[in-house]
Amino acid sequence: MITRELAEALAARGLEWAPSSGDRFLVPDRDLDDEVFVISGMSIEVAELEFGSEMRFNGTVEWALDSIARDEVIWLPREEQLRDALGERFLRLESVTGGFAVVLSAGSEVPSEAVGPAAAGVAPAEVRHVDIDAERAYARALLSVLP
């Protein structure tokens, strides 16, 4: 999962969010900083009974009175959402020692960690963004291409 700091950086750079089922988010500055919330159309709880666990499907929790505006939460994009946002620049995800590398096709704004032809005056063909977690590597790659 990406960090709060990476999520905030993506939002600050203009990554758009259309909330949908399965999306994760944080509620900052309300003593809930360590809780990850997930958007769902149904509330499902686990009840521990004498003979084992039971999954209870409760439907939409219409009685809930609490709400929060979208701009007051921090969206934690999932791997596929980050990959989709990279579009055609995304080439592949690689497993590397200690983490993952997201490899992008190089554009005009190539950072120093670019790899590819080393000849003077030749732009690198690929750019790699490495982190300990795949989603974090995707987030770093996306930060490199957002305006």
mmCIF file of N, CA and C in Angstrom:
data_model
loop_
_atom_site.group_PDB
_atom_site.id
_atom_site.type_symbol
_atom_site.label_atom_id
_atom_site.label_comp_id
_atom_site.label_asym_id
_atom_site.label_seq_id
_atom_site.Cartn_x
_atom_site.Cartn_y
_atom_site.Cartn_z
ATOM 1 N N MET A 1 0.845 -1.173 0.000
ATOM 2 C CA MET A 1 0.000 0.000 0.000
ATOM 3 C C MET A 1 0.893 1.239 0.000
ATOM 4 N N ILE A 2 0.478 2.273 -0.718
ATOM 5 C CA ILE A 2 1.279 3.484 -0.741
ATOM 6 C C ILE A 2 1.164 4.203 0.598
ATOM 7 N N THR A 3 2.120 5.055 0.855
ATOM 8 C CA THR A 3 2.138 5.807 2.107
ATOM 9 C C THR A 3 1.232 7.026 2.001
ATOM 10 N N ARG A 4 0.889 7.565 3.143
ATOM 11 C CA ARG A 4 0.098 8.794 3.182
ATOM 12 C C ARG A 4 0.833 9.904 2.429
ATOM 13 N N GLU A 5 2.140 9.988 2.635
ATOM 14 C CA GLU A 5 2.925 11.043 1.996
ATOM 15 C C GLU A 5 2.883 10.936 0.470
ATOM 16 N N LEU A 6 3.007 9.731 -0.053
ATOM 17 C CA LEU A 6 2.920 9.555 -1.507
ATOM 18 C C LEU A 6 1.519 9.888 -2.012
ATOM 19 N N ALA A 7 0.495 9.469 -1.273
ATOM 20 C CA ALA A 7 -0.885 9.763 -1.668
ATOM 21 C C ALA A 7 -1.137 11.269 -1.686
ATOM 22 N N GLU A 8 -0.635 11.967 -0.678
ATOM 23 C CA GLU A 8 -0.806 13.422 -0.629
ATOM 24 C C GLU A 8 -0.055 14.099 -1.774
ATOM 25 N N ALA A 9 1.128 13.597 -2.091
ATOM 26 C CA ALA A 9 1.904 14.167 -3.196
ATOM 27 C C ALA A 9 1.176 13.971 -4.528
ATOM 28 N N LEU A 10 0.579 12.799 -4.735
ATOM 29 C CA LEU A 10 -0.176 12.540 -5.964
ATOM 30 C C LEU A 10 -1.374 13.476 -6.072
ATOM 31 N N ALA A 11 -2.092 13.663 -4.966
ATOM 32 C CA ALA A 11 -3.247 14.564 -4.967
ATOM 33 C C ALA A 11 -2.806 15.997 -5.250
ATOM 34 N N ALA A 12 -1.703 16.416 -4.642
ATOM 35 C CA ALA A 12 -1.200 17.774 -4.841
ATOM 36 C C ALA A 12 -0.786 18.014 -6.294
ATOM 37 N N ARG A 13 -0.370 16.958 -6.979
ATOM 38 C CA ARG A 13 0.053 17.070 -8.381
ATOM 39 C C ARG A 13 -1.125 16.920 -9.349
ATOM 40 N N GLY A 14 -2.339 16.720 -8.811
ATOM 41 C CA GLY A 14 -3.520 16.732 -9.660
ATOM 42 C C GLY A 14 -4.097 15.393 -10.053
ATOM 43 N N LEU A 15 -3.678 14.297 -9.417
ATOM 44 C CA LEU A 15 -4.275 12.999 -9.743
ATOM 45 C C LEU A 15 -5.750 13.028 -9.357
ATOM 46 N N GLU A 16 -6.615 12.828 -10.334
ATOM 47 C CA GLU A 16 -8.066 12.890 -10.121
ATOM 48 C C GLU A 16 -8.596 11.599 -9.517
ATOM 49 N N TRP A 17 -9.604 11.719 -8.655
ATOM 50 C CA TRP A 17 -10.229 10.567 -8.020
ATOM 51 C C TRP A 17 -11.733 10.635 -8.194
ATOM 52 N N ALA A 18 -12.309 9.585 -8.760
ATOM 53 C CA ALA A 18 -13.754 9.397 -8.819
ATOM 54 C C ALA A 18 -14.042 8.208 -7.907
ATOM 55 N N PRO A 19 -14.426 8.465 -6.647
ATOM 56 C CA PRO A 19 -14.593 7.373 -5.676
ATOM 57 C C PRO A 19 -15.506 6.267 -6.192
ATOM 58 N N SER A 20 -15.060 5.020 -5.978
ATOM 59 C CA SER A 20 -15.863 3.869 -6.371
ATOM 60 C C SER A 20 -15.621 2.722 -5.401
ATOM 61 N N SER A 21 -16.462 1.714 -5.491
ATOM 62 C CA SER A 21 -16.384 0.567 -4.594
ATOM 63 C C SER A 21 -14.994 -0.058 -4.641
ATOM 64 N N GLY A 22 -14.452 -0.332 -3.475
ATOM 65 C CA GLY A 22 -13.130 -0.933 -3.363
ATOM 66 C C GLY A 22 -12.018 0.066 -3.125
ATOM 67 N N ASP A 23 -12.288 1.352 -3.349
ATOM 68 C CA ASP A 23 -11.264 2.372 -3.124
ATOM 69 C C ASP A 23 -10.958 2.506 -1.638
ATOM 70 N N ARG A 24 -9.682 2.759 -1.352
ATOM 71 C CA ARG A 24 -9.228 2.917 0.031
ATOM 72 C C ARG A 24 -8.918 4.386 0.286
ATOM 73 N N PHE A 25 -9.128 4.805 1.536
ATOM 74 C CA PHE A 25 -8.792 6.178 1.888
ATOM 75 C C PHE A 25 -8.512 6.299 3.379
ATOM 76 N N LEU A 26 -7.850 7.402 3.733
ATOM 77 C CA LEU A 26 -7.560 7.737 5.125
ATOM 78 C C LEU A 26 -8.374 8.956 5.516
ATOM 79 N N VAL A 27 -8.697 9.060 6.797
ATOM 80 C CA VAL A 27 -9.354 10.242 7.345
ATOM 81 C C VAL A 27 -8.337 10.900 8.275
ATOM 82 N N PRO A 28 -7.664 11.955 7.789
ATOM 83 C CA PRO A 28 -6.597 12.556 8.594
ATOM 84 C C PRO A 28 -7.114 13.489 9.685
ATOM 85 N N ASP A 29 -6.288 13.671 10.690
ATOM 86 C CA ASP A 29 -6.497 14.678 11.729
ATOM 87 C C ASP A 29 -7.793 14.516 12.517
ATOM 88 N N ARG A 30 -8.245 13.291 12.694
ATOM 89 C CA ARG A 30 -9.454 13.029 13.488
ATOM 90 C C ARG A 30 -9.258 11.812 14.374
ATOM 91 N N ASP A 31 -8.023 11.582 14.789
ATOM 92 C CA ASP A 31 -7.655 10.417 15.593
ATOM 93 C C ASP A 31 -7.948 9.103 14.873
ATOM 94 N N LEU A 32 -7.940 9.137 13.549
ATOM 95 C CA LEU A 32 -8.178 7.941 12.734
ATOM 96 C C LEU A 32 -7.044 7.722 11.740
ATOM 97 N N ASP A 33 -5.901 8.351 11.989
ATOM 98 C CA ASP A 33 -4.794 8.330 11.032
ATOM 99 C C ASP A 33 -4.307 6.929 10.681
ATOM 100 N N ASP A 34 -4.455 5.975 11.576
ATOM 101 C CA ASP A 34 -3.968 4.615 11.321
ATOM 102 C C ASP A 34 -5.033 3.692 10.736
ATOM 103 N N GLU A 35 -6.227 4.201 10.521
ATOM 104 C CA GLU A 35 -7.326 3.389 9.988
ATOM 105 C C GLU A 35 -7.448 3.583 8.482
ATOM 106 N N VAL A 36 -7.481 2.483 7.744
ATOM 107 C CA VAL A 36 -7.718 2.540 6.302
ATOM 108 C C VAL A 36 -9.178 2.168 6.074
ATOM 109 N N PHE A 37 -9.908 3.052 5.406
ATOM 110 C CA PHE A 37 -11.319 2.822 5.111
ATOM 111 C C PHE A 37 -11.456 2.358 3.663
ATOM 112 N N VAL A 38 -12.477 1.542 3.405
ATOM 113 C CA VAL A 38 -12.726 1.010 2.069
ATOM 114 C C VAL A 38 -14.165 1.319 1.690
ATOM 115 N N ILE A 39 -14.350 1.881 0.512
ATOM 116 C CA ILE A 39 -15.697 2.185 0.030
ATOM 117 C C ILE A 39 -16.383 0.886 -0.362
ATOM 118 N N SER A 40 -17.603 0.714 0.134
ATOM 119 C CA SER A 40 -18.354 -0.502 -0.152
ATOM 120 C C SER A 40 -19.840 -0.191 -0.168
ATOM 121 N N GLY A 41 -20.566 -0.847 -1.044
ATOM 122 C CA GLY A 41 -22.008 -0.689 -1.101
ATOM 123 C C GLY A 41 -22.729 -1.518 -0.059
ATOM 124 N N MET A 42 -22.010 -2.443 0.560
ATOM 125 C CA MET A 42 -22.600 -3.288 1.588
ATOM 126 C C MET A 42 -21.702 -3.319 2.805
ATOM 127 N N SER A 43 -22.342 -3.417 3.935
ATOM 128 C CA SER A 43 -21.603 -3.576 5.185
ATOM 129 C C SER A 43 -21.665 -5.047 5.579
ATOM 130 N N ILE A 44 -20.498 -5.635 5.769
ATOM 131 C CA ILE A 44 -20.427 -7.045 6.153
ATOM 132 C C ILE A 44 -19.631 -7.135 7.440
ATOM 133 N N GLU A 45 -20.211 -7.768 8.424
ATOM 134 C CA GLU A 45 -19.507 -7.921 9.691
ATOM 135 C C GLU A 45 -19.309 -9.397 9.995
ATOM 136 N N VAL A 46 -18.305 -9.672 10.797
ATOM 137 C CA VAL A 46 -18.031 -11.039 11.226
ATOM 138 C C VAL A 46 -18.503 -11.175 12.666
ATOM 139 N N ALA A 47 -19.390 -12.126 12.894
ATOM 140 C CA ALA A 47 -19.872 -12.407 14.247
ATOM 141 C C ALA A 47 -19.242 -13.712 14.715
ATOM 142 N N GLU A 48 -18.644 -13.679 15.883
ATOM 143 C CA GLU A 48 -18.044 -14.887 16.463
ATOM 144 C C GLU A 48 -19.116 -15.601 17.275
ATOM 145 N N LEU A 49 -19.498 -16.792 16.836
ATOM 146 C CA LEU A 49 -20.524 -17.580 17.497
ATOM 147 C C LEU A 49 -19.889 -18.770 18.198
ATOM 148 N N GLU A 50 -20.666 -19.456 18.981
ATOM 149 C CA GLU A 50 -20.175 -20.609 19.727
ATOM 150 C C GLU A 50 -19.582 -21.674 18.806
ATOM 151 N N PHE A 51 -20.143 -21.798 17.599
ATOM 152 C CA PHE A 51 -19.720 -22.851 16.682
ATOM 153 C C PHE A 51 -18.885 -22.329 15.512
ATOM 154 N N GLY A 52 -18.350 -21.133 15.617
ATOM 155 C CA GLY A 52 -17.496 -20.577 14.563
ATOM 156 C C GLY A 52 -17.912 -19.176 14.161
ATOM 157 N N SER A 53 -17.283 -18.688 13.147
ATOM 158 C CA SER A 53 -17.552 -17.337 12.659
ATOM 159 C C SER A 53 -18.696 -17.344 11.660
ATOM 160 N N GLU A 54 -19.431 -16.247 11.631
ATOM 161 C CA GLU A 54 -20.539 -16.085 10.697
ATOM 162 C C GLU A 54 -20.398 -14.730 10.019
ATOM 163 N N MET A 55 -20.517 -14.721 8.702
ATOM 164 C CA MET A 55 -20.479 -13.476 7.948
ATOM 165 C C MET A 55 -21.901 -12.957 7.846
ATOM 166 N N ARG A 56 -22.119 -11.731 8.280
ATOM 167 C CA ARG A 56 -23.458 -11.135 8.254
ATOM 168 C C ARG A 56 -23.498 -10.011 7.223
ATOM 169 N N PHE A 57 -24.379 -10.178 6.243
ATOM 170 C CA PHE A 57 -24.550 -9.181 5.195
ATOM 171 C C PHE A 57 -25.640 -8.223 5.632
ATOM 172 N N ASN A 58 -25.249 -6.988 5.910
ATOM 173 C CA ASN A 58 -26.185 -6.025 6.477
ATOM 174 C C ASN A 58 -26.705 -5.007 5.476
ATOM 175 N N GLY A 59 -26.265 -5.054 4.238
ATOM 176 C CA GLY A 59 -26.721 -4.072 3.267
ATOM 177 C C GLY A 59 -26.111 -2.711 3.549
ATOM 178 N N THR A 60 -26.639 -1.698 2.901
ATOM 179 C CA THR A 60 -26.146 -0.345 3.120
ATOM 180 C C THR A 60 -26.534 0.107 4.510
ATOM 181 N N VAL A 61 -25.594 0.703 5.182
ATOM 182 C CA VAL A 61 -25.844 1.158 6.554
ATOM 183 C C VAL A 61 -26.502 2.533 6.481
ATOM 184 N N GLU A 62 -27.818 2.538 6.313
ATOM 185 C CA GLU A 62 -28.552 3.784 6.116
ATOM 186 C C GLU A 62 -28.679 4.597 7.388
ATOM 187 N N TRP A 63 -28.525 3.970 8.518
ATOM 188 C CA TRP A 63 -28.688 4.677 9.777
ATOM 189 C C TRP A 63 -27.451 5.463 10.169
ATOM 190 N N ALA A 64 -26.358 5.278 9.456
ATOM 191 C CA ALA A 64 -25.130 5.991 9.816
ATOM 192 C C ALA A 64 -25.317 7.488 9.585
ATOM 193 N N LEU A 65 -24.990 8.277 10.575
ATOM 194 C CA LEU A 65 -25.181 9.715 10.489
ATOM 195 C C LEU A 65 -23.896 10.455 10.135
ATOM 196 N N ASP A 66 -22.768 9.784 10.229
ATOM 197 C CA ASP A 66 -21.499 10.444 9.969
ATOM 198 C C ASP A 66 -21.206 10.476 8.477
ATOM 199 N N SER A 67 -20.621 11.560 8.045
ATOM 200 C CA SER A 67 -20.182 11.669 6.656
ATOM 201 C C SER A 67 -18.979 12.605 6.616
ATOM 202 N N ILE A 68 -18.290 12.583 5.494
ATOM 203 C CA ILE A 68 -17.120 13.435 5.326
ATOM 204 C C ILE A 68 -16.993 13.768 3.850
ATOM 205 N N ALA A 69 -16.585 14.988 3.556
ATOM 206 C CA ALA A 69 -16.424 15.422 2.170
ATOM 207 C C ALA A 69 -15.224 14.728 1.530
ATOM 208 N N ARG A 70 -15.322 14.493 0.235
ATOM 209 C CA ARG A 70 -14.250 13.816 -0.492
ATOM 210 C C ARG A 70 -12.919 14.542 -0.348
ATOM 211 N N ASP A 71 -12.937 15.876 -0.347
ATOM 212 C CA ASP A 71 -11.673 16.611 -0.257
ATOM 213 C C ASP A 71 -11.079 16.637 1.149
ATOM 214 N N GLU A 72 -11.746 15.999 2.112
ATOM 215 C CA GLU A 72 -11.221 15.903 3.475
ATOM 216 C C GLU A 72 -10.554 14.557 3.747
ATOM 217 N N VAL A 73 -10.577 13.661 2.769
ATOM 218 C CA VAL A 73 -9.951 12.349 2.945
ATOM 219 C C VAL A 73 -8.755 12.232 2.006
ATOM 220 N N ILE A 74 -7.909 11.252 2.273
ATOM 221 C CA ILE A 74 -6.731 11.009 1.439
ATOM 222 C C ILE A 74 -6.919 9.676 0.734
ATOM 223 N N TRP A 75 -7.067 9.740 -0.587
ATOM 224 C CA TRP A 75 -7.245 8.536 -1.398
ATOM 225 C C TRP A 75 -5.934 7.776 -1.467
ATOM 226 N N LEU A 76 -5.999 6.463 -1.283
ATOM 227 C CA LEU A 76 -4.843 5.572 -1.402
ATOM 228 C C LEU A 76 -5.036 4.719 -2.655
ATOM 229 N N PRO A 77 -4.598 5.212 -3.809
ATOM 230 C CA PRO A 77 -4.828 4.465 -5.046
ATOM 231 C C PRO A 77 -4.212 3.066 -5.006
ATOM 232 N N ARG A 78 -4.924 2.124 -5.632
ATOM 233 C CA ARG A 78 -4.443 0.743 -5.730
ATOM 234 C C ARG A 78 -3.496 0.607 -6.921
ATOM 235 N N GLU A 79 -2.804 -0.519 -6.958
ATOM 236 C CA GLU A 79 -1.816 -0.779 -8.011
ATOM 237 C C GLU A 79 -2.400 -0.597 -9.405
ATOM 238 N N GLU A 80 -3.555 -1.181 -9.668
ATOM 239 C CA GLU A 80 -4.111 -1.094 -11.024
ATOM 240 C C GLU A 80 -4.535 0.333 -11.367
ATOM 241 N N GLN A 81 -4.963 1.115 -10.372
ATOM 242 C CA GLN A 81 -5.334 2.505 -10.628
ATOM 243 C C GLN A 81 -4.097 3.337 -10.973
ATOM 244 N N LEU A 82 -3.008 3.091 -10.263
ATOM 245 C CA LEU A 82 -1.758 3.795 -10.542
ATOM 246 C C LEU A 82 -1.219 3.413 -11.918
ATOM 247 N N ARG A 83 -1.271 2.128 -12.235
ATOM 248 C CA ARG A 83 -0.795 1.642 -13.540
ATOM 249 C C ARG A 83 -1.633 2.260 -14.662
ATOM 250 N N ASP A 84 -2.952 2.281 -14.490
ATOM 251 C CA ASP A 84 -3.823 2.875 -15.507
ATOM 252 C C ASP A 84 -3.504 4.355 -15.718
ATOM 253 N N ALA A 85 -3.210 5.063 -14.631
ATOM 254 C CA ALA A 85 -2.899 6.491 -14.726
ATOM 255 C C ALA A 85 -1.596 6.740 -15.486
ATOM 256 N N LEU A 86 -0.693 5.772 -15.477
ATOM 257 C CA LEU A 86 0.562 5.908 -16.223
ATOM 258 C C LEU A 86 0.346 5.799 -17.728
ATOM 259 N N GLY A 87 -0.731 5.131 -18.125
ATOM 260 C CA GLY A 87 -1.061 5.018 -19.540
ATOM 261 C C GLY A 87 0.004 4.306 -20.346
ATOM 262 N N GLU A 88 0.239 4.797 -21.565
ATOM 263 C CA GLU A 88 1.160 4.147 -22.498
ATOM 264 C C GLU A 88 2.621 4.265 -22.083
ATOM 265 N N ARG A 89 2.926 5.144 -21.131
ATOM 266 C CA ARG A 89 4.317 5.268 -20.657
ATOM 267 C C ARG A 89 4.754 4.018 -19.896
ATOM 268 N N PHE A 90 3.790 3.291 -19.289
ATOM 269 C CA PHE A 90 4.127 2.100 -18.508
ATOM 270 C C PHE A 90 4.599 0.986 -19.428
ATOM 271 N N LEU A 91 5.776 0.421 -19.101
ATOM 272 C CA LEU A 91 6.303 -0.708 -19.865
ATOM 273 C C LEU A 91 6.179 -2.016 -19.104
ATOM 274 N N ARG A 92 6.636 -2.010 -17.829
ATOM 275 C CA ARG A 92 6.586 -3.260 -17.062
ATOM 276 C C ARG A 92 6.894 -2.996 -15.589
ATOM 277 N N LEU A 93 6.564 -4.006 -14.777
ATOM 278 C CA LEU A 93 6.926 -4.039 -13.359
ATOM 279 C C LEU A 93 7.959 -5.138 -13.200
ATOM 280 N N GLU A 94 9.074 -4.820 -12.554
ATOM 281 C CA GLU A 94 10.134 -5.800 -12.337
ATOM 282 C C GLU A 94 10.336 -6.039 -10.851
ATOM 283 N N SER A 95 10.612 -7.274 -10.503
ATOM 284 C CA SER A 95 11.022 -7.602 -9.139
ATOM 285 C C SER A 95 12.524 -7.365 -9.050
ATOM 286 N N VAL A 96 12.943 -6.578 -8.063
ATOM 287 C CA VAL A 96 14.364 -6.306 -7.854
ATOM 288 C C VAL A 96 14.702 -6.636 -6.406
ATOM 289 N N THR A 97 15.972 -6.745 -6.098
ATOM 290 C CA THR A 97 16.386 -7.033 -4.730
ATOM 291 C C THR A 97 15.809 -5.983 -3.790
ATOM 292 N N GLY A 98 15.027 -6.423 -2.830
ATOM 293 C CA GLY A 98 14.460 -5.510 -1.844
ATOM 294 C C GLY A 98 13.220 -4.770 -2.277
ATOM 295 N N GLY A 99 12.654 -5.086 -3.437
ATOM 296 C CA GLY A 99 11.447 -4.382 -3.833
ATOM 297 C C GLY A 99 11.055 -4.584 -5.278
ATOM 298 N N PHE A 100 10.573 -3.497 -5.883
ATOM 299 C CA PHE A 100 10.046 -3.532 -7.241
ATOM 300 C C PHE A 100 10.492 -2.298 -8.005
ATOM 301 N N ALA A 101 10.546 -2.432 -9.317
ATOM 302 C CA ALA A 101 10.860 -1.304 -10.195
ATOM 303 C C ALA A 101 9.758 -1.178 -11.229
ATOM 304 N N VAL A 102 9.218 0.015 -11.362
ATOM 305 C CA VAL A 102 8.283 0.317 -12.433
ATOM 306 C C VAL A 102 9.108 0.945 -13.550
ATOM 307 N N VAL A 103 9.006 0.367 -14.726
ATOM 308 C CA VAL A 103 9.788 0.831 -15.866
ATOM 309 C C VAL A 103 8.851 1.567 -16.821
ATOM 310 N N LEU A 104 9.235 2.810 -17.130
ATOM 311 C CA LEU A 104 8.469 3.653 -18.042
ATOM 312 C C LEU A 104 9.285 3.916 -19.296
ATOM 313 N N SER A 105 8.577 4.183 -20.396
ATOM 314 C CA SER A 105 9.287 4.679 -21.571
ATOM 315 C C SER A 105 9.700 6.109 -21.258
ATOM 316 N N ALA A 106 10.889 6.470 -21.673
ATOM 317 C CA ALA A 106 11.424 7.792 -21.353
ATOM 318 C C ALA A 106 10.704 8.861 -22.159
ATOM 319 N N GLY A 107 10.481 9.984 -21.511
ATOM 320 C CA GLY A 107 9.904 11.148 -22.173
ATOM 321 C C GLY A 107 10.917 12.273 -22.137
ATOM 322 N N SER A 108 10.469 13.474 -22.392
ATOM 323 C CA SER A 108 11.394 14.606 -22.400
ATOM 324 C C SER A 108 11.837 14.997 -20.997
ATOM 325 N N GLU A 109 11.073 14.626 -19.969
ATOM 326 C CA GLU A 109 11.406 14.985 -18.589
ATOM 327 C C GLU A 109 12.045 13.808 -17.866
ATOM 328 N N VAL A 110 13.133 13.291 -18.406
ATOM 329 C CA VAL A 110 13.790 12.099 -17.888
ATOM 330 C C VAL A 110 14.652 12.441 -16.679
ATOM 331 N N PRO A 111 14.388 11.825 -15.511
ATOM 332 C CA PRO A 111 15.222 12.059 -14.336
ATOM 333 C C PRO A 111 16.550 11.313 -14.429
ATOM 334 N N SER A 112 17.418 11.561 -13.474
ATOM 335 C CA SER A 112 18.774 11.020 -13.525
ATOM 336 C C SER A 112 18.845 9.511 -13.384
ATOM 337 N N GLU A 113 17.832 8.854 -12.846
ATOM 338 C CA GLU A 113 17.903 7.402 -12.676
ATOM 339 C C GLU A 113 17.509 6.653 -13.946
ATOM 340 N N ALA A 114 17.423 7.374 -15.053
ATOM 341 C CA ALA A 114 17.058 6.751 -16.318
ATOM 342 C C ALA A 114 18.124 5.752 -16.746
ATOM 343 N N VAL A 115 17.656 4.700 -17.413
ATOM 344 C CA VAL A 115 18.576 3.697 -17.944
ATOM 345 C C VAL A 115 18.333 3.566 -19.435
ATOM 346 N N GLY A 116 19.339 3.205 -20.157
ATOM 347 C CA GLY A 116 19.201 3.042 -21.596
ATOM 348 C C GLY A 116 20.510 3.391 -22.269
ATOM 349 N N PRO A 117 20.467 3.752 -23.542
ATOM 350 C CA PRO A 117 21.699 4.082 -24.253
ATOM 351 C C PRO A 117 22.456 5.190 -23.535
ATOM 352 N N ALA A 118 23.757 5.001 -23.359
ATOM 353 C CA ALA A 118 24.557 5.958 -22.606
ATOM 354 C C ALA A 118 25.303 6.929 -23.508
ATOM 355 N N ALA A 119 25.178 6.783 -24.809
ATOM 356 C CA ALA A 119 25.904 7.653 -25.727
ATOM 357 C C ALA A 119 25.466 9.104 -25.545
ATOM 358 N N ALA A 120 26.405 10.010 -25.617
ATOM 359 C CA ALA A 120 26.103 11.432 -25.445
ATOM 360 C C ALA A 120 25.083 11.870 -26.484
ATOM 361 N N GLY A 121 24.113 12.631 -26.027
ATOM 362 C CA GLY A 121 23.094 13.151 -26.917
ATOM 363 C C GLY A 121 21.974 12.189 -27.239
ATOM 364 N N VAL A 122 22.031 10.962 -26.736
ATOM 365 C CA VAL A 122 20.979 9.979 -26.990
ATOM 366 C C VAL A 122 20.123 9.860 -25.739
ATOM 367 N N ALA A 123 18.845 10.118 -25.874
ATOM 368 C CA ALA A 123 17.945 10.031 -24.721
ATOM 369 C C ALA A 123 17.786 8.579 -24.297
ATOM 370 N N PRO A 124 17.738 8.319 -22.994
ATOM 371 C CA PRO A 124 17.520 6.947 -22.525
ATOM 372 C C PRO A 124 16.164 6.429 -22.999
ATOM 373 N N ALA A 125 16.082 5.142 -23.219
ATOM 374 C CA ALA A 125 14.843 4.533 -23.699
ATOM 375 C C ALA A 125 13.874 4.246 -22.565
ATOM 376 N N GLU A 126 14.418 4.051 -21.349
ATOM 377 C CA GLU A 126 13.577 3.655 -20.216
ATOM 378 C C GLU A 126 13.973 4.406 -18.951
ATOM 379 N N VAL A 127 12.993 4.538 -18.068
ATOM 380 C CA VAL A 127 13.212 5.133 -16.754
ATOM 381 C C VAL A 127 12.670 4.157 -15.725
ATOM 382 N N ARG A 128 13.442 3.898 -14.662
ATOM 383 C CA ARG A 128 13.019 2.961 -13.611
ATOM 384 C C ARG A 128 12.766 3.722 -12.318
ATOM 385 N N HIS A 129 11.691 3.334 -11.623
ATOM 386 C CA HIS A 129 11.350 3.909 -10.322
ATOM 387 C C HIS A 129 11.229 2.746 -9.342
ATOM 388 N N VAL A 130 12.090 2.745 -8.331
ATOM 389 C CA VAL A 130 12.232 1.604 -7.426
ATOM 390 C C VAL A 130 11.721 1.958 -6.039
ATOM 391 N N ASP A 131 11.051 0.995 -5.398
ATOM 392 C CA ASP A 131 10.636 1.127 -4.001
ATOM 393 C C ASP A 131 10.458 -0.267 -3.426
ATOM 394 N N ILE A 132 10.229 -0.339 -2.116
ATOM 395 C CA ILE A 132 10.098 -1.633 -1.441
ATOM 396 C C ILE A 132 8.769 -2.311 -1.728
ATOM 397 N N ASP A 133 7.797 -1.573 -2.238
ATOM 398 C CA ASP A 133 6.441 -2.063 -2.469
ATOM 399 C C ASP A 133 6.047 -1.691 -3.901
ATOM 400 N N ALA A 134 5.330 -2.575 -4.583
ATOM 401 C CA ALA A 134 4.943 -2.312 -5.972
ATOM 402 C C ALA A 134 4.093 -1.052 -6.095
ATOM 403 N N GLU A 135 3.106 -0.873 -5.213
ATOM 404 C CA GLU A 135 2.258 0.311 -5.299
ATOM 405 C C GLU A 135 3.066 1.585 -5.077
ATOM 406 N N ARG A 136 4.027 1.536 -4.180
ATOM 407 C CA ARG A 136 4.875 2.709 -3.940
ATOM 408 C C ARG A 136 5.740 3.008 -5.160
ATOM 409 N N ALA A 137 6.240 1.971 -5.814
ATOM 410 C CA ALA A 137 7.031 2.184 -7.032
ATOM 411 C C ALA A 137 6.159 2.799 -8.128
ATOM 412 N N TYR A 138 4.924 2.324 -8.264
ATOM 413 C CA TYR A 138 3.995 2.917 -9.227
ATOM 414 C C TYR A 138 3.738 4.377 -8.887
ATOM 415 N N ALA A 139 3.540 4.683 -7.610
ATOM 416 C CA ALA A 139 3.282 6.063 -7.196
ATOM 417 C C ALA A 139 4.464 6.960 -7.545
ATOM 418 N N ARG A 140 5.674 6.495 -7.287
ATOM 419 C CA ARG A 140 6.869 7.286 -7.616
ATOM 420 C C ARG A 140 6.977 7.507 -9.129
ATOM 421 N N ALA A 141 6.661 6.475 -9.894
ATOM 422 C CA ALA A 141 6.684 6.610 -11.352
ATOM 423 C C ALA A 141 5.652 7.635 -11.808
ATOM 424 N N LEU A 142 4.468 7.574 -11.235
ATOM 425 C CA LEU A 142 3.412 8.508 -11.615
ATOM 426 C C LEU A 142 3.778 9.940 -11.237
ATOM 427 N N LEU A 143 4.393 10.124 -10.075
ATOM 428 C CA LEU A 143 4.836 11.465 -9.679
ATOM 429 C C LEU A 143 5.831 12.038 -10.684
ATOM 430 N N SER A 144 6.596 11.172 -11.324
ATOM 431 C CA SER A 144 7.595 11.651 -12.288
ATOM 432 C C SER A 144 6.972 12.158 -13.585
ATOM 433 N N VAL A 145 5.731 11.775 -13.868
ATOM 434 C CA VAL A 145 5.114 12.190 -15.131
ATOM 435 C C VAL A 145 3.954 13.161 -14.954
ATOM 436 N N LEU A 146 3.459 13.329 -13.730
ATOM 437 C CA LEU A 146 2.390 14.297 -13.507
ATOM 438 C C LEU A 146 2.959 15.708 -13.597
ATOM 439 N N PRO A 147 2.159 16.645 -14.067
ATOM 440 C CA PRO A 147 2.654 18.037 -14.178
ATOM 441 C C PRO A 147 2.970 18.643 -12.819
#
